[in-house]
Amino acid sequence: MSDPTHRATRRNLATQPIPRGKPHPKTLRGNIALAPDEITTAMEMAREMRIKRDIAVYAARKRTA
């Protein structure tokens, strides 16, 4: 195996976890009963956050262009 963790273990070095991809928040499991107004509020909040993120990404792209 040429995996860095395996090599470090063979050489008795302290192993470091290798980050792979982006960290993801924990997802809620099970059936969660949400009222329709809560779902609407959550959708509106998600839409606002998406718009803010899109504006920030666009501004960053314009700065680097």
C-alpha angles and dihedrals in degrees: 000000000000094000110135093230091052092049092049090050092050090052092046093242125146107270120227122204111246112225112231118191125330124323113251127207118244114269122227113248130210132028112315116193109220125179116236091247090053090052091049091049092048091049091050091049091049091049092051091049090049091051092049091049092048091051091049092049091048091049092049091049091050091050093053096042 
